[in-house]
PDB file of C-alpha atoms in Angstrom:
ATOM      1  CA  MET N   1     -21.872 -16.592  -7.035  1.00  0.00           C
ATOM      2  CA  THR N   2     -19.599 -14.716  -9.459  1.00  0.00           C
ATOM      3  CA  LYS N   3     -21.285 -11.390  -8.693  1.00  0.00           C
ATOM      4  CA  LEU N   4     -20.915 -11.973  -4.960  1.00  0.00           C
ATOM      5  CA  LEU N   5     -17.216 -12.878  -5.291  1.00  0.00           C
ATOM      6  CA  LEU N   6     -16.567  -9.900  -7.564  1.00  0.00           C
ATOM      7  CA  SER N   7     -18.364  -7.570  -5.142  1.00  0.00           C
ATOM      8  CA  LEU N   8     -16.335  -8.889  -2.204  1.00  0.00           C
ATOM      9  CA  HIS N   9     -13.117  -8.585  -4.223  1.00  0.00           C
ATOM     10  CA  VAL N  10     -13.828  -4.949  -5.113  1.00  0.00           C
ATOM     11  CA  LEU N  11     -14.885  -4.104  -1.549  1.00  0.00           C
ATOM     12  CA  ALA N  12     -11.736  -5.739  -0.161  1.00  0.00           C
ATOM     13  CA  ALA N  13      -9.616  -3.738  -2.600  1.00  0.00           C
ATOM     14  CA  ILE N  14     -11.280  -0.476  -1.609  1.00  0.00           C
ATOM     15  CA  ILE N  15     -11.274  -1.161   2.125  1.00  0.00           C
ATOM     16  CA  ALA N  16      -7.798  -2.733   2.396  1.00  0.00           C
ATOM     17  CA  VAL N  17      -5.673  -1.165  -0.320  1.00  0.00           C
ATOM     18  CA  GLY N  18      -7.171   2.331  -0.165  1.00  0.00           C
ATOM     19  CA  PRO N  19      -6.059   3.104   3.393  1.00  0.00           C
ATOM     20  CA  VAL N  20      -2.556   1.713   2.765  1.00  0.00           C
ATOM     21  CA  THR N  21      -2.226   3.865  -0.338  1.00  0.00           C
ATOM     22  CA  VAL N  22      -3.320   7.044   1.449  1.00  0.00           C
ATOM     23  CA  ALA N  23      -1.498   6.450   4.757  1.00  0.00           C
ATOM     24  CA  ALA N  24       1.739   5.413   3.020  1.00  0.00           C
ATOM     25  CA  SER N  25       1.597   8.562   0.879  1.00  0.00           C
ATOM     26  CA  MET N  26       1.045  10.760   3.938  1.00  0.00           C
ATOM     27  CA  PHE N  27       3.846   9.105   5.925  1.00  0.00           C
ATOM     28  CA  PRO N  28       7.027  10.746   4.451  1.00  0.00           C
ATOM     29  CA  PRO N  29       5.771  14.335   4.776  1.00  0.00           C
ATOM     30  CA  ALA N  30       4.501  13.581   8.291  1.00  0.00           C
ATOM     31  CA  VAL N  31       7.975  12.319   9.238  1.00  0.00           C
ATOM     32  CA  ARG N  32       9.579  15.478   7.837  1.00  0.00           C
ATOM     33  CA  ARG N  33       7.207  17.623   9.909  1.00  0.00           C
ATOM     34  CA  ALA N  34       7.830  15.533  13.029  1.00  0.00           C
ATOM     35  CA  ALA N  35      11.625  15.285  12.659  1.00  0.00           C
ATOM     36  CA  PRO N  36      13.376  16.883  15.609  1.00  0.00           C
ATOM     37  CA  ALA N  37      14.679  20.313  14.773  1.00  0.00           C
ATOM     38  CA  GLU N  38      16.008  20.934  18.254  1.00  0.00           C
ATOM     39  CA  ALA N  39      17.627  18.891  20.985  1.00  0.00           C
ATOM     40  CA  ASP N  40      14.336  18.346  22.800  1.00  0.00           C
ATOM     41  CA  GLY N  41      12.957  16.334  19.874  1.00  0.00           C
ATOM     42  CA  PRO N  42       9.596  16.236  18.165  1.00  0.00           C
ATOM     43  CA  GLY N  43       6.361  16.839  19.945  1.00  0.00           C
ATOM     44  CA  PRO N  44       4.438  13.782  21.135  1.00  0.00           C
ATOM     45  CA  LYS N  45       1.517  14.577  18.820  1.00  0.00           C
ATOM     46  CA  ALA N  46       3.766  14.552  15.738  1.00  0.00           C
ATOM     47  CA  VAL N  47       5.283  11.183  16.658  1.00  0.00           C
ATOM     48  CA  THR N  48       1.835   9.797  17.431  1.00  0.00           C
ATOM     49  CA  THR N  49       0.610  10.833  13.978  1.00  0.00           C
ATOM     50  CA  VAL N  50       3.552   9.123  12.264  1.00  0.00           C
ATOM     51  CA  ALA N  51       3.092   5.985  14.380  1.00  0.00           C
ATOM     52  CA  LEU N  52      -0.629   5.929  13.563  1.00  0.00           C
ATOM     53  CA  LEU N  53       0.035   6.182   9.823  1.00  0.00           C
ATOM     54  CA  HIS N  54       2.511   3.298  10.103  1.00  0.00           C
ATOM     55  CA  ARG N  55       0.009   1.211  12.060  1.00  0.00           C
ATOM     56  CA  ILE N  56      -2.659   1.838   9.408  1.00  0.00           C
ATOM     57  CA  CYS N  57      -0.230   0.630   6.744  1.00  0.00           C
ATOM     58  CA  ARG N  58       0.656  -2.542   8.676  1.00  0.00           C
ATOM     59  CA  VAL N  59      -2.894  -3.492   9.656  1.00  0.00           C
ATOM     60  CA  TYR N  60      -4.475  -2.848   6.274  1.00  0.00           C
ATOM     61  CA  ALA N  61      -1.573  -4.534   4.467  1.00  0.00           C
ATOM     62  CA  ARG N  62      -2.457  -7.704   6.393  1.00  0.00           C
ATOM     63  CA  MET N  63      -6.098  -7.304   5.432  1.00  0.00           C
ATOM     64  CA  GLY N  64      -4.968  -6.788   1.839  1.00  0.00           C
ATOM     65  CA  ILE N  65      -4.318 -10.517   1.433  1.00  0.00           C
ATOM     66  CA  LEU N  66      -8.071 -10.838   0.920  1.00  0.00           C
ATOM     67  CA  VAL N  67      -7.833  -8.917  -2.349  1.00  0.00           C
ATOM     68  CA  PRO N  68      -5.828 -11.493  -4.347  1.00  0.00           C
ATOM     69  CA  VAL N  69      -7.547 -14.425  -2.617  1.00  0.00           C
ATOM     70  CA  LEU N  70     -10.995 -13.125  -3.569  1.00  0.00           C
ATOM     71  CA  GLY N  71      -9.667 -12.080  -6.973  1.00  0.00           C
ATOM     72  CA  LEU N  72      -8.418 -15.594  -7.737  1.00  0.00           C
ATOM     73  CA  ALA N  73     -11.713 -17.083  -6.556  1.00  0.00           C
ATOM     74  CA  THR N  74     -13.585 -14.655  -8.807  1.00  0.00           C
ATOM     75  CA  ALA N  75     -11.319 -15.417 -11.789  1.00  0.00           C
ATOM     76  CA  LEU N  76     -11.825 -19.140 -11.259  1.00  0.00           C
ATOM     77  CA  ALA N  77     -15.595 -18.682 -11.139  1.00  0.00           C
ATOM     78  CA  MET N  78     -15.484 -16.540 -14.299  1.00  0.00           C
ATOM     79  CA  GLY N  79     -13.158 -18.959 -16.095  1.00  0.00           C
ATOM     80  CA  VAL N  80     -10.544 -16.310 -16.911  1.00  0.00           C
ATOM     81  CA  LEU N  81      -7.499 -17.655 -15.059  1.00  0.00           C
ATOM     82  CA  GLY N  82      -5.459 -17.914 -18.268  1.00  0.00           C
ATOM     83  CA  ASP N  83      -6.283 -14.471 -19.665  1.00  0.00           C
ATOM     84  CA  GLY N  84      -3.347 -12.141 -20.239  1.00  0.00           C
ATOM     85  CA  TRP N  85      -4.852  -9.179 -18.396  1.00  0.00           C
ATOM     86  CA  LEU N  86      -5.334 -11.346 -15.314  1.00  0.00           C
ATOM     87  CA  ILE N  87      -1.813 -12.763 -15.419  1.00  0.00           C
ATOM     88  CA  ALA N  88      -0.466  -9.220 -15.783  1.00  0.00           C
ATOM     89  CA  SER N  89      -2.630  -8.094 -12.844  1.00  0.00           C
ATOM     90  CA  ILE N  90      -1.412 -10.969 -10.678  1.00  0.00           C
ATOM     91  CA  THR N  91       2.194 -10.150 -11.541  1.00  0.00           C
ATOM     92  CA  LEU N  92       1.742  -6.450 -10.778  1.00  0.00           C
ATOM     93  CA  THR N  93      -0.095  -7.262  -7.548  1.00  0.00           C
ATOM     94  CA  ALA N  94       2.782  -9.496  -6.450  1.00  0.00           C
ATOM     95  CA  ALA N  95       5.252  -6.721  -7.322  1.00  0.00           C
ATOM     96  CA  ALA N  96       3.224  -4.167  -5.338  1.00  0.00           C
ATOM     97  CA  ALA N  97       3.041  -6.495  -2.336  1.00  0.00           C
ATOM     98  CA  GLY N  98       6.782  -7.124  -2.585  1.00  0.00           C
ATOM     99  CA  ILE N  99       7.565  -3.394  -2.623  1.00  0.00           C
ATOM    100  CA  LEU N 100       5.256  -2.811   0.341  1.00  0.00           C
ATOM    101  CA  LEU N 101       6.743  -5.650   2.389  1.00  0.00           C
ATOM    102  CA  ALA N 102      10.396  -5.239   1.399  1.00  0.00           C
ATOM    103  CA  PHE N 103      10.794  -1.471   1.099  1.00  0.00           C
ATOM    104  CA  VAL N 104       7.886   0.599   2.415  1.00  0.00           C
ATOM    105  CA  LEU N 105       6.994  -1.019   5.747  1.00  0.00           C
ATOM    106  CA  PRO N 106      10.610  -1.667   6.897  1.00  0.00           C
ATOM    107  CA  ARG N 107      11.624   1.923   6.118  1.00  0.00           C
ATOM    108  CA  GLN N 108       8.586   3.194   7.968  1.00  0.00           C
ATOM    109  CA  ASP N 109       9.653   1.038  10.954  1.00  0.00           C
ATOM    110  CA  GLU N 110      13.133   2.606  10.867  1.00  0.00           C
ATOM    111  CA  LEU N 111      11.793   6.146  10.687  1.00  0.00           C
ATOM    112  CA  VAL N 112       9.305   5.608  13.521  1.00  0.00           C
ATOM    113  CA  GLY N 113      12.182   4.220  15.596  1.00  0.00           C
ATOM    114  CA  GLN N 114      14.355   7.236  14.840  1.00  0.00           C
ATOM    115  CA  LEU N 115      11.594   9.664  15.823  1.00  0.00           C
ATOM    116  CA  THR N 116      10.763   7.727  18.981  1.00  0.00           C
ATOM    117  CA  ALA N 117      14.448   7.732  19.971  1.00  0.00           C
ATOM    118  CA  HIS N 118      14.653  11.496  19.236  1.00  0.00           C
ATOM    119  CA  ARG N 119      17.323  10.910  16.591  1.00  0.00           C
ATOM    120  CA  PRO N 120      17.621  13.124  13.523  1.00  0.00           C
ATOM    121  CA  VAL N 121      15.943  11.905  10.356  1.00  0.00           C
ATOM    122  CA  ASP N 122      17.800  12.146   7.065  1.00  0.00           C
ATOM    123  CA  ARG N 123      15.640  13.854   4.431  1.00  0.00           C
ATOM    124  CA  GLN N 124      17.039  11.470   1.818  1.00  0.00           C
ATOM    125  CA  SER N 125      15.452   8.509   3.615  1.00  0.00           C
ATOM    126  CA  THR N 126      12.018  10.151   3.474  1.00  0.00           C
ATOM    127  CA  VAL N 127      12.515  10.983  -0.209  1.00  0.00           C
ATOM    128  CA  GLN N 128      13.470   7.380  -0.949  1.00  0.00           C
ATOM    129  CA  LEU N 129      10.466   6.112   1.003  1.00  0.00           C
ATOM    130  CA  ALA N 130       8.217   8.471  -0.955  1.00  0.00           C
ATOM    131  CA  MET N 131       9.646   7.033  -4.194  1.00  0.00           C
ATOM    132  CA  PHE N 132       8.939   3.426  -3.154  1.00  0.00           C
ATOM    133  CA  THR N 133       5.466   4.454  -2.017  1.00  0.00           C
ATOM    134  CA  GLY N 134       4.849   6.111  -5.377  1.00  0.00           C
ATOM    135  CA  VAL N 135       5.877   2.951  -7.233  1.00  0.00           C
ATOM    136  CA  PHE N 136       3.576   0.911  -4.977  1.00  0.00           C
ATOM    137  CA  ASN N 137       0.691   3.299  -5.720  1.00  0.00           C
ATOM    138  CA  LEU N 138       1.413   3.308  -9.459  1.00  0.00           C
ATOM    139  CA  LEU N 139       1.353  -0.495  -9.556  1.00  0.00           C
ATOM    140  CA  TRP N 140      -2.026  -0.556  -7.810  1.00  0.00           C
ATOM    141  CA  ALA N 141      -3.398   2.080 -10.152  1.00  0.00           C
ATOM    142  CA  THR N 142      -2.263  -0.010 -13.110  1.00  0.00           C
ATOM    143  CA  VAL N 143      -3.919  -3.129 -11.669  1.00  0.00           C
ATOM    144  CA  THR N 144      -7.125  -1.146 -11.165  1.00  0.00           C
ATOM    145  CA  VAL N 145      -7.111  -0.015 -14.794  1.00  0.00           C
ATOM    146  CA  LEU N 146      -6.467  -3.583 -15.982  1.00  0.00           C
ATOM    147  CA  MET N 147      -9.368  -4.823 -13.878  1.00  0.00           C
ATOM    148  CA  ILE N 148     -11.700  -2.253 -15.411  1.00  0.00           C
ATOM    149  CA  VAL N 149     -10.549  -2.349 -19.046  1.00  0.00           C
ATOM    150  CA  ARG N 150      -9.619  -6.056 -19.224  1.00  0.00           C
ATOM    151  CA  PRO N 151      -7.847  -6.015 -22.611  1.00  0.00           C
ATOM    152  CA  GLY N 152      -9.243  -8.612 -24.990  1.00  0.00           C
ATOM    153  CA  SER N 153     -12.424  -8.957 -22.965  1.00  0.00           C
ATOM    154  CA  MET N 154     -15.785  -8.918 -24.672  1.00  0.00           C
ATOM    155  CA  THR N 155     -17.039  -6.628 -21.901  1.00  0.00           C
ATOM    156  CA  GLY N 156     -13.989  -4.332 -21.909  1.00  0.00           C
ATOM    157  CA  ALA N 157     -14.526  -0.782 -23.083  1.00  0.00           C
TER     158      ALA N 157
END
């Protein structure tokens, strides 16, 4: 059962978190390319691309709830709920989710709205979004390393 839970946890992480990480990273430059340079506004294809990237982030963020749920089930089955590396991973996962929900997705909403309304987009807002996205990605990378190395584990490398 542990191997099945661990396999599902890893698959959920790859399938749910991977697309959010990539789409969120692509979003700020796509907004800069789509931002209206003239009075007639951005082309429909550019706005569609930005809206699609935002939709990917929203949909896969919802699917991402499976990752910690399956992770906790796996940890329970393995008997490692009290291990430091797991507590650190849970904390970093919660921080990453908080950044995604509080900073990344709302700012993406605002920028999609600005593009759709043919309003100018401030470069500073895309830079700030890129920073929050980078922190989100760094937290997930750290969690991934903790899951592989598992400090203090007998199986850790």
